[in-house]
Short mmCIF file of C-alpha atoms in Angstrom, two decimals:
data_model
loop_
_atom_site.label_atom_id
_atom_site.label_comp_id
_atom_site.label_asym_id
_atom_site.label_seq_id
_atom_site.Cartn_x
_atom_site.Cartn_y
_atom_site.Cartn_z
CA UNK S 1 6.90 54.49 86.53
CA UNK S 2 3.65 56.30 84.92
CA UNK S 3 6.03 57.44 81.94
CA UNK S 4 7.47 54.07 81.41
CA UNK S 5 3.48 52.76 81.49
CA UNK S 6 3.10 55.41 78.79
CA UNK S 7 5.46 55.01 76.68
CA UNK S 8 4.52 51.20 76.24
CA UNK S 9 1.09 51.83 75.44
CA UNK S 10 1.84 54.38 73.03
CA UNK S 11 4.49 51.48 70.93
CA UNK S 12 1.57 48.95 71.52
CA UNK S 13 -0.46 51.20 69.78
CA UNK S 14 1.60 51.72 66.86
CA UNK S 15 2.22 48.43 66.22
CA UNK S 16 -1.48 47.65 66.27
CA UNK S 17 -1.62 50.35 63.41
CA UNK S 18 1.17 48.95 61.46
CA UNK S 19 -0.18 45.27 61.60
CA UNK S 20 -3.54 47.04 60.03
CA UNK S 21 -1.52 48.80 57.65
CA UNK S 22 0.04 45.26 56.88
CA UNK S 23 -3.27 43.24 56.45
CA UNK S 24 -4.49 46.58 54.13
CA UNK S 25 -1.67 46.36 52.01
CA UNK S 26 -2.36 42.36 51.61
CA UNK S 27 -5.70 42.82 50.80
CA UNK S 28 -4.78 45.55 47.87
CA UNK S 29 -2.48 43.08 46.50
CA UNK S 30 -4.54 40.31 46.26
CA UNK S 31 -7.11 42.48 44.70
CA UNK S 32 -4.70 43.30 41.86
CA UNK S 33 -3.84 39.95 41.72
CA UNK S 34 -7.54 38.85 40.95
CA UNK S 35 -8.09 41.81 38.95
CA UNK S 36 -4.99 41.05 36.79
CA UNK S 37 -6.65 37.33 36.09
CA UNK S 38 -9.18 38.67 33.80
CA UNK S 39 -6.38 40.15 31.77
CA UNK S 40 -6.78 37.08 29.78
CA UNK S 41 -10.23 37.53 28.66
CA UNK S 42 -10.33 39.78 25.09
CA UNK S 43 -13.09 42.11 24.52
CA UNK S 44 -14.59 41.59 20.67
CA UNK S 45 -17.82 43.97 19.28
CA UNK S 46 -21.06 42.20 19.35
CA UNK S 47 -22.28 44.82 16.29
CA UNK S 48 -25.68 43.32 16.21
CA UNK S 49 -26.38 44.38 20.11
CA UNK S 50 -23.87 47.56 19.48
CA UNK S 51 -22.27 46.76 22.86
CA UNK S 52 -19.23 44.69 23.66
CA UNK S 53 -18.81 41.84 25.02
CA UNK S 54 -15.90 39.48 26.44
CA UNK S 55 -15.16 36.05 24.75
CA UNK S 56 -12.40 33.55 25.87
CA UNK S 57 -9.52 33.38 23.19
CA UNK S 58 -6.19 31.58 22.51
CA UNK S 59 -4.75 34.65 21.20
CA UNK S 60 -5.17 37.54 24.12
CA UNK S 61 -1.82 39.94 22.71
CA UNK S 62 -5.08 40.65 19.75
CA UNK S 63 -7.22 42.36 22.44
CA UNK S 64 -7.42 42.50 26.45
CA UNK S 65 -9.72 43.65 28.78
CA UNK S 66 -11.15 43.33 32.42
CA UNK S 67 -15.12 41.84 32.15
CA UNK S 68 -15.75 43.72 35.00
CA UNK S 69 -14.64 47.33 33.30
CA UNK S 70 -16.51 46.22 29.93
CA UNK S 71 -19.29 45.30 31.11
CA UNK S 72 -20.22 49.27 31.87
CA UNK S 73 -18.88 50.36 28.59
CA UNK S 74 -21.13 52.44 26.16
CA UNK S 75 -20.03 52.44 22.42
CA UNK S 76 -20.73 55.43 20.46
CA UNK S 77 -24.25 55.54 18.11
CA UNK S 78 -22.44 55.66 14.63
CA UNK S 79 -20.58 52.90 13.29
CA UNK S 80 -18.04 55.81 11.55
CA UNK S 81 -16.36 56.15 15.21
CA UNK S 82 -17.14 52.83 16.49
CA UNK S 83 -13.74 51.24 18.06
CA UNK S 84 -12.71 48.76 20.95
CA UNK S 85 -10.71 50.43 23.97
CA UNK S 86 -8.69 48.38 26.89
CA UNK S 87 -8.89 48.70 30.65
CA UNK S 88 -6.85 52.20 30.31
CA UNK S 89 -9.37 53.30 27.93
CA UNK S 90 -6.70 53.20 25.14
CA UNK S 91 -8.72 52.46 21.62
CA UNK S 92 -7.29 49.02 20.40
CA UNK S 93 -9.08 48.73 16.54
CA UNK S 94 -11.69 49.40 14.48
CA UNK S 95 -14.25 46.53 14.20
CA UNK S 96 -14.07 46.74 10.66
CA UNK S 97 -10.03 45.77 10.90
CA UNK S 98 -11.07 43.25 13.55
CA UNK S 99 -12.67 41.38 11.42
CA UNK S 100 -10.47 42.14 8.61
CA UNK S 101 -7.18 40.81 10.60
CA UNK S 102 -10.37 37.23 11.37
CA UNK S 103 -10.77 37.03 7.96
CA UNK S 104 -7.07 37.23 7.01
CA UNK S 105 -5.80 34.46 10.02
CA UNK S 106 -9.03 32.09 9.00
CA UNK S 107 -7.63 32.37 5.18
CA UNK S 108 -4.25 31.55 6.55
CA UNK S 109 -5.40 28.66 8.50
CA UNK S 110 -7.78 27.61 5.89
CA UNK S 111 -4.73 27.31 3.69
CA UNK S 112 -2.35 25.72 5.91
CA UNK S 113 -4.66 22.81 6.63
CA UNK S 114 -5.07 22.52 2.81
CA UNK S 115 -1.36 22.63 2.28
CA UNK S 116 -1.13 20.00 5.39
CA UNK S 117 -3.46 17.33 3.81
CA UNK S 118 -2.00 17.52 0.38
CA UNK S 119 1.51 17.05 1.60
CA UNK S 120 -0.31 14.00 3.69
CA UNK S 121 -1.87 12.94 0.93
CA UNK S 122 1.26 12.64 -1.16
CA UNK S 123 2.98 11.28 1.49
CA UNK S 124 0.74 8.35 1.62
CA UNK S 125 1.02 7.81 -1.78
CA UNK S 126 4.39 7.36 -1.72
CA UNK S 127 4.42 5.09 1.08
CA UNK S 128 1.59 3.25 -0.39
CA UNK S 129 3.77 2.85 -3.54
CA UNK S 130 6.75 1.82 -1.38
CA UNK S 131 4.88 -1.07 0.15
CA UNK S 132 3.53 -2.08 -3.01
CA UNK S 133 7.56 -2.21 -4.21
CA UNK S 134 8.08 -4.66 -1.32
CA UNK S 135 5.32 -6.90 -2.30
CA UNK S 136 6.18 -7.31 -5.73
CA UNK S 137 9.54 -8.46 -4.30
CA UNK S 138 8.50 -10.76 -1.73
CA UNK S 139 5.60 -12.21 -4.13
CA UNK S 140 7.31 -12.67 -7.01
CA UNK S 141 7.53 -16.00 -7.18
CA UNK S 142 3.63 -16.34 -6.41
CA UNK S 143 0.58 -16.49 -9.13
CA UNK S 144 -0.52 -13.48 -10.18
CA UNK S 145 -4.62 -12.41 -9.79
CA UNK S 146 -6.56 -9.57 -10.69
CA UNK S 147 -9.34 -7.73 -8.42
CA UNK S 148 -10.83 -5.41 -10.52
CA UNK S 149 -8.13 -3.33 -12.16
CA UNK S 150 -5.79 -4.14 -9.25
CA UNK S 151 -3.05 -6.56 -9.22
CA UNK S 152 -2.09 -9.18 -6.11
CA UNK S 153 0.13 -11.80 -5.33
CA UNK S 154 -1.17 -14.94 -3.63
CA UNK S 155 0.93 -15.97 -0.49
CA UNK S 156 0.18 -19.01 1.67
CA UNK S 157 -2.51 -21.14 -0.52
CA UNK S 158 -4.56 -18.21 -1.06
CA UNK S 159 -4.82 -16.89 3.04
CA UNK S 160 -2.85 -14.12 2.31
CA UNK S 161 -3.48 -11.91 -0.97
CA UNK S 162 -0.36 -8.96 -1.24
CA UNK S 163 -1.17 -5.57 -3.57
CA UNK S 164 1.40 -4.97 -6.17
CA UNK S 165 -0.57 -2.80 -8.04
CA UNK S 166 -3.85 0.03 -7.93
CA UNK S 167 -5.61 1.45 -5.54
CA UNK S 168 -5.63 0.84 -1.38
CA UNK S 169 -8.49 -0.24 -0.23
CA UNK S 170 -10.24 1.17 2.89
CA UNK S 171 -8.93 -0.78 6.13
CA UNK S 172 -12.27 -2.74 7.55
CA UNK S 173 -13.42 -3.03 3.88
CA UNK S 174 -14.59 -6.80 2.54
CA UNK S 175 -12.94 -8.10 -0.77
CA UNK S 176 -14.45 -11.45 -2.46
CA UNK S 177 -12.14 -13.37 -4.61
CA UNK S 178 -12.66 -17.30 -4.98
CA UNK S 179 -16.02 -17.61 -3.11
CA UNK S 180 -13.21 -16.60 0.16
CA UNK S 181 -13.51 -12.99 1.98
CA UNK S 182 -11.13 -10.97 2.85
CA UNK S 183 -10.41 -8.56 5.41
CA UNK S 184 -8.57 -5.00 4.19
CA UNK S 185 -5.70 -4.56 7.03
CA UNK S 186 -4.78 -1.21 7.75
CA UNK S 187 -1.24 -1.37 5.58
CA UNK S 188 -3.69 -2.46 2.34
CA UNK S 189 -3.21 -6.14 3.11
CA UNK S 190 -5.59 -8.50 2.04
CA UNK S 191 -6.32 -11.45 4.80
CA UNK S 192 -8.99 -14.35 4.48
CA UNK S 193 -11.09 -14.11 7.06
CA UNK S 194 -11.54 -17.69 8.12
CA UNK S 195 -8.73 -20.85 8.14
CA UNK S 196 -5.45 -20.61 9.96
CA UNK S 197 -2.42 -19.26 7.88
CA UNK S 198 -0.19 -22.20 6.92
CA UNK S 199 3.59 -22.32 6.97
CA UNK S 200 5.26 -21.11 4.09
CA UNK S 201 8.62 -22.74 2.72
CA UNK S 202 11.69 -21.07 2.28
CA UNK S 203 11.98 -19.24 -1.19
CA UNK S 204 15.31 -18.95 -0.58
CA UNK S 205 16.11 -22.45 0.28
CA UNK S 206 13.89 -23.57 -1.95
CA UNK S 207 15.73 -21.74 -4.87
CA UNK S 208 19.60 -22.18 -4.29
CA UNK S 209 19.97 -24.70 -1.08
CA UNK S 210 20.97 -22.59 1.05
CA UNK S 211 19.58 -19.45 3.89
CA UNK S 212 21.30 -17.16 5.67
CA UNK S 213 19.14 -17.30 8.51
CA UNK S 214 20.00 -21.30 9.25
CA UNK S 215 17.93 -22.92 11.51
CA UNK S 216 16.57 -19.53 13.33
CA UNK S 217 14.57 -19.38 9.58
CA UNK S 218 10.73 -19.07 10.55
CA UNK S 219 9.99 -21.03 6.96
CA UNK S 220 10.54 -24.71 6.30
CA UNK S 221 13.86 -26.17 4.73
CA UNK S 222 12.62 -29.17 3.10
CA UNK S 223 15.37 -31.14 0.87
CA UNK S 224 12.41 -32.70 -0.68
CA UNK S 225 11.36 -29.32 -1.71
CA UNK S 226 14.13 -27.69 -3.80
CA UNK S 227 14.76 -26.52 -7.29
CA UNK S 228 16.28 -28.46 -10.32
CA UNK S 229 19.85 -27.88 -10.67
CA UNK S 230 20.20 -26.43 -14.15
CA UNK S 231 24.24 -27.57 -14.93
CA UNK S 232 22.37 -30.98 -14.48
CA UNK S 233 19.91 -30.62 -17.11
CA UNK S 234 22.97 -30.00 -19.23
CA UNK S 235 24.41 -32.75 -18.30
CA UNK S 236 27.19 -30.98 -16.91
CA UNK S 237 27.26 -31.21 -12.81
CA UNK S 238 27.58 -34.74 -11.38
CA UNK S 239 26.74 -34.20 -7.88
CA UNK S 240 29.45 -33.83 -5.36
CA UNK S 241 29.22 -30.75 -3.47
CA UNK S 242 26.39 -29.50 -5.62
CA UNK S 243 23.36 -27.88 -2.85
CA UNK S 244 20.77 -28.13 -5.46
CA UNK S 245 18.02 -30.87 -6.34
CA UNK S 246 19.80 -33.84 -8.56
CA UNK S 247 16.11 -35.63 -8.22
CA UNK S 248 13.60 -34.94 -11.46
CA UNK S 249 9.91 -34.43 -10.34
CA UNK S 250 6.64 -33.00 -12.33
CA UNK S 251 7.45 -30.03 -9.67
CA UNK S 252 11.02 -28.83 -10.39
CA UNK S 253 11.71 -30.03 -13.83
CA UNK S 254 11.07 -27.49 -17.21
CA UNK S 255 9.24 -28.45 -20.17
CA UNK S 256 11.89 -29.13 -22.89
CA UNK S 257 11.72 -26.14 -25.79
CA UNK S 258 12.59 -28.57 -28.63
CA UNK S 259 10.10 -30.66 -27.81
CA UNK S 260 7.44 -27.58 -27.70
CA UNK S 261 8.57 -27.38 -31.15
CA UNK S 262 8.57 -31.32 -32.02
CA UNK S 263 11.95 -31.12 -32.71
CA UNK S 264 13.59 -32.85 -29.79
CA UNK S 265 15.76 -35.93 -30.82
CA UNK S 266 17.93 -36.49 -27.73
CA UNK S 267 16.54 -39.70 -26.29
CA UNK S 268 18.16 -39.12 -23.02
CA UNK S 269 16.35 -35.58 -22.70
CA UNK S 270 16.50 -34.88 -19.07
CA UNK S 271 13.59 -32.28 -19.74
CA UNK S 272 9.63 -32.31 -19.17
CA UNK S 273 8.05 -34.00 -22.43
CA UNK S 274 4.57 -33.81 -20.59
CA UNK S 275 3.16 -30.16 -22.43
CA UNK S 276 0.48 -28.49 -20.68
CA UNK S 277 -3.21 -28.62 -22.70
CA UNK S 278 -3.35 -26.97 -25.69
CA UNK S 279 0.39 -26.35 -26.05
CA UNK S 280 0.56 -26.58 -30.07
CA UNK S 281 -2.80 -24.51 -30.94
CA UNK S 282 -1.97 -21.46 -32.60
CA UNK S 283 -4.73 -19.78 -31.37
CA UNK S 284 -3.67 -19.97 -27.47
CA UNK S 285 -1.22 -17.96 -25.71
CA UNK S 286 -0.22 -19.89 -22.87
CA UNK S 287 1.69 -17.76 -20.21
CA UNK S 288 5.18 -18.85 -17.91
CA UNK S 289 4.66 -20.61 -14.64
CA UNK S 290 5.86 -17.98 -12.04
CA UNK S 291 6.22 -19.81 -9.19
CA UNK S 292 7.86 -22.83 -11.70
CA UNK S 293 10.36 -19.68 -13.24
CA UNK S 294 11.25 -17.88 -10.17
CA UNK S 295 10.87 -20.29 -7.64
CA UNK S 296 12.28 -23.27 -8.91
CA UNK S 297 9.36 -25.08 -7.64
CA UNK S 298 5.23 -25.62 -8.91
CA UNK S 299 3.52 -27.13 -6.15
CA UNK S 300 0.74 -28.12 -9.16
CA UNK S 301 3.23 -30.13 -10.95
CA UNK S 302 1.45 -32.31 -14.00
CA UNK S 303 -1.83 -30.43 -13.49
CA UNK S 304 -0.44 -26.85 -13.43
CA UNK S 305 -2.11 -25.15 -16.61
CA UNK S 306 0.78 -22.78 -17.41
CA UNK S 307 4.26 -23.00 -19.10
CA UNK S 308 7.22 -24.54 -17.24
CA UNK S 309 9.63 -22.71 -18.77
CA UNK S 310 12.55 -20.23 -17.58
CA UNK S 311 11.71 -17.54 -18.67
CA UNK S 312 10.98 -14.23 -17.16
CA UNK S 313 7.49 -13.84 -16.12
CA UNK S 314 7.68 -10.11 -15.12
CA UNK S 315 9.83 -9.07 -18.87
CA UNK S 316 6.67 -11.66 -20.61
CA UNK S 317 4.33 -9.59 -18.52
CA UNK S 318 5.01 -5.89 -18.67
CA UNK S 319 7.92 -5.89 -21.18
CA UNK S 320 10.14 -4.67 -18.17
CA UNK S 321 12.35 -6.88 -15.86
CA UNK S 322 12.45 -5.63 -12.11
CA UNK S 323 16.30 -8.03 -11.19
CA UNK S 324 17.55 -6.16 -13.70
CA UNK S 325 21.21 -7.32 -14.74
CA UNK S 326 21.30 -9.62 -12.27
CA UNK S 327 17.87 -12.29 -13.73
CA UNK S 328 18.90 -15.37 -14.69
CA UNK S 329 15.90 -16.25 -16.70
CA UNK S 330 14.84 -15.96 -20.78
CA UNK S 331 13.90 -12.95 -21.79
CA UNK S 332 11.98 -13.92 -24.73
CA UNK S 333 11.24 -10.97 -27.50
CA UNK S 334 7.88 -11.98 -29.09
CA UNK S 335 5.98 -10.06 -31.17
CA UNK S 336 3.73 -8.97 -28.17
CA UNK S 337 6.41 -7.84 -25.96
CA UNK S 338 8.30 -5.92 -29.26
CA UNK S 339 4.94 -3.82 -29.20
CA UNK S 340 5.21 -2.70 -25.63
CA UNK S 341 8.60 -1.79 -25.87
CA UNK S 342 8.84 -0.23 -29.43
CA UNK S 343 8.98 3.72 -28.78
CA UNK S 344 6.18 5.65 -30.80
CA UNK S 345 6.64 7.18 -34.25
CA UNK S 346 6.00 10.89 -34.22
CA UNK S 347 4.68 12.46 -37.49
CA UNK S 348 4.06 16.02 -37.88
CA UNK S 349 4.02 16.53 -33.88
CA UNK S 350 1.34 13.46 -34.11
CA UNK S 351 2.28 10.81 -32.06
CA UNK S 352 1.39 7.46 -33.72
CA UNK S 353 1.27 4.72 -31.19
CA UNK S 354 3.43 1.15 -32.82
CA UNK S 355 0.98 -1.08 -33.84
CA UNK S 356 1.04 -4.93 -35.54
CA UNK S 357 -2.13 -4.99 -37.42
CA UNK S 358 -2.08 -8.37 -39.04
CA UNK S 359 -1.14 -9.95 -35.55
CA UNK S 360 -3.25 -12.81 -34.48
CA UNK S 361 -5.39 -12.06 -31.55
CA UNK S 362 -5.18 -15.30 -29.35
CA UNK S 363 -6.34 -16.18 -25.97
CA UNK S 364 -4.63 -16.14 -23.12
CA UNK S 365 -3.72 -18.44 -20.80
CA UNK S 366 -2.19 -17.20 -17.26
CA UNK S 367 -3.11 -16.60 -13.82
CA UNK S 368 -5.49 -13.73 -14.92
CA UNK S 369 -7.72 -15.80 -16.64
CA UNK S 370 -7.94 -18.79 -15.64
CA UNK S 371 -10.47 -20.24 -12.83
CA UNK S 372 -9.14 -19.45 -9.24
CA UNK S 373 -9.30 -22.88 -8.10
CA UNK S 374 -6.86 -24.17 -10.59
CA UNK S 375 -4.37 -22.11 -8.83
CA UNK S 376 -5.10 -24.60 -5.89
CA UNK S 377 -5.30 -27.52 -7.43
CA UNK S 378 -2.78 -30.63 -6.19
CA UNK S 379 -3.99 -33.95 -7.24
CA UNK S 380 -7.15 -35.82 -9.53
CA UNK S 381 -8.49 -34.30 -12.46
CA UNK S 382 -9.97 -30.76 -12.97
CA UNK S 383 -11.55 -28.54 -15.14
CA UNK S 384 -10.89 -25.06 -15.81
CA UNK S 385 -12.15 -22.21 -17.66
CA UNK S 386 -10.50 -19.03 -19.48
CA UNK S 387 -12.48 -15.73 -19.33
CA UNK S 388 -13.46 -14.40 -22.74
CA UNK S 389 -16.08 -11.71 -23.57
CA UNK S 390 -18.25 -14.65 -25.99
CA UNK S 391 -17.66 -17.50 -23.94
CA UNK S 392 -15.86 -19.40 -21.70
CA UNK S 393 -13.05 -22.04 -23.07
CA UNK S 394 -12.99 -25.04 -20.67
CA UNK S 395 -10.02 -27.28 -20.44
CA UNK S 396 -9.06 -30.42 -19.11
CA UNK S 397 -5.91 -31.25 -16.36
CA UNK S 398 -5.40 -34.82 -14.96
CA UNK S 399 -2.34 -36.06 -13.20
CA UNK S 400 -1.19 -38.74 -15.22
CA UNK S 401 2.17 -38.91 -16.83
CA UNK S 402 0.60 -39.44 -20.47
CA UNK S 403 1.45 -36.67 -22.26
CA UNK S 404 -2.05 -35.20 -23.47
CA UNK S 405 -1.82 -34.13 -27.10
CA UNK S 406 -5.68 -33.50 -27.75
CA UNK S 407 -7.93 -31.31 -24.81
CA UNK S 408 -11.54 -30.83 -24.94
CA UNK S 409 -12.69 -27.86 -25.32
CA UNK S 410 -15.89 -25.76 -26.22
CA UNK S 411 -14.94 -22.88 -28.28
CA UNK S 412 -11.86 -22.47 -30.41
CA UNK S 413 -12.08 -19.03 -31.21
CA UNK S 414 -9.17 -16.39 -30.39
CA UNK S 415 -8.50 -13.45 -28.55
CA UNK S 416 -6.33 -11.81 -27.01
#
């Protein structure tokens, strides 16, 4: 009975020593666990002080080190055999390649953020170019202004002004046209900062009849509100199943070019005899109605300043016609447009630019130059101005049908 007592004292006993070994062996561990943390703290030379010190980094493969083990370390008095060792004393690098390998990854990065912003840069300017592409489209049967050196279309009665051409402006930034401010959107849109935005009609309707959307269209369909049909100017299309305007208004109908010329003799002329102000002086350049030529459709009617005509607005403009094949207006060589298209004469590797000296400088006419508010105008009688370096050249619109041969003006001199 005494042995068995032993024996069970003497196994109580060594388990007590194994469940010490245990906890010893889980204490170790979790010691090399903790110790194994500041692994991820890199050791750099401090060469000022001439002792090193640890510093947190996103890049610990460069150099790692216990705090704890480098916070004893001595470095050596002379810079020749100064080095940076790791927690198994094993030398890493030099200081002086240290810093050569900080230099060489801040060059790198300095360069990659370079390379980043010019590719963003260009990117933008693409896209910038892009939307301006889109906005010549969508405005091109809207007046034309000028801001500076850059180029907008004016959507919804002025609320809306679209960029077609220049520089974006910064998004927040104020631009004054008309006595109105606008508000720079983040795209480069231009928004009046006070009115509601009116509903627009449907270019599409208004210029053939007819819209793929149907009634889900967001714009109005107003049969009131439609372009001229051109076979019936001619004389040629009776009705029937025709979709297009048989009704002659001041709004829809062009300005007959015989009569421009005072050489119409067809007394049942179905064209505009009604020539806007200063039509037959030599000395004025009076541009194409956009909205009128692309449109179908002037909402100024009698009072609008420019040409009724169809011809191309963008090929009068810029020499250059964006529809390509496919535009059904005039494209009208004069003199002026010749000079933008003609190619250059090269003499003796000179390049000699095509020039018409003895051409008559006139002013112009268009939605450039004229007063804002005309673009606005609807009913009564107005005066405009032209901007000209001397002076200003003020005309006079009413809305009677009287076809106004003489207009009162200040100063007949030209430029162009």
């Amino acid at each position: 009975m005494a042995e068995i007592e032993s024996e069970e004292s003497r196994l109580r006993s060594v388990y007590a020593e194994i469940a010490r070994l245990k906890r010893e062996i889980d204490i170790k561990q979790r010691n090399l666990k903790r110790g194994a943390s500041h692994f991820s703290r890199s050791a750099t030379y401090n060469a000022k002080s001439e002792k090193a010190r640890s510093t947190t980094t996103p890049t610990p493969s460069i150099l790692t080190a216990p705090t704890s083990f480098l916070a004893g370390l001595k470095c050596p008095q002379t810079t020749e055999h100064e080095y940076i060792i790791d927690h198994q004393r094993r030398t890493l690098m030099t200081p002086r390649a240290m810093k050569r390998l900080q230099d060489q990854l801040k060059r790198r990065r300095e360069e990659h953020t370079l390379k980043q912003a010019q590719i963003r840069a260009q990117w933008e300017q693409e896209e910038w170019k892009e939307f301006q592409r889109r906005n010549d489209l969508e405005a091109d049967a809207c007046d034309r202004i000028m801001i500076g050196s850059d180029v907008f279309g004016v959507k919804l009665d002025g609320s809306k002004l679209l960029p077609i051409r220049g520089q974006k402006h910064k998004e927040g930034e104020t631009v004054a046209w008309n006595g109105w401010n606008f508000l720079v959107c983040k795209s480069g849109l231009l928004r009046r900062t006070f009115g509601d935005q009116p509903r627009d009609y449907c270019k599409y309707f208004t210029r053939s009849g007819m819209c793929d959307r149907g009634t889900g269209c967001l714009f109005i369909h107003d049969l009131s509100h439609m372009a001229l049909c051109r076979q019936y100017l001619a004389g040629r299309c009776m009705g029937g199943n025709c979709v297009l305007s048989h009704e002659a208004t001041e709004f829809n109908t062009p300005i007959c070019r015989y009569h421009f010329q005072d050489r119409c003799v067809n007394t049942n002329c179905r064209f505009s005899h009604k020539l806007p102000p200063m039509a037959h002086d030599k000395n004025v350049s009076i541009r194409t109605c956009r909205p009128f030529a692309v449109g179908g459709w002037c909402v100024r009617g009698s009072l609008c300043p420019f040409s009724h005509l169809y011809n191309c607005p963008d090929y009068e403009e810029t020499g250059q016609c964006p529809r390509g094949t496919s535009c059904s207006l005039t494209h009208n060589v004069t003199r002026r447009v010749q000079r933008m298209i003609a190619e250059p004469t090269e003499v003796d590797n000179v390049i000699i630019p095509f020039d018409i000296p003895d051409e008559e400088e006139k002013t112009v006419i268009s939605s450039y130059t004229v007063d804002p508010k005309v673009l606005f105008v609807r009913s009564g009688q107005v005066k405009f101005s032209i901007d000209r370096p001397d002076d200003d050249l003020i005309i006079d619109l009413n809305s009677s049908e009287e076809e106004h041969e003489d207009s009162t003006f200040l100063d007949d001199t030209a430029m162009e």
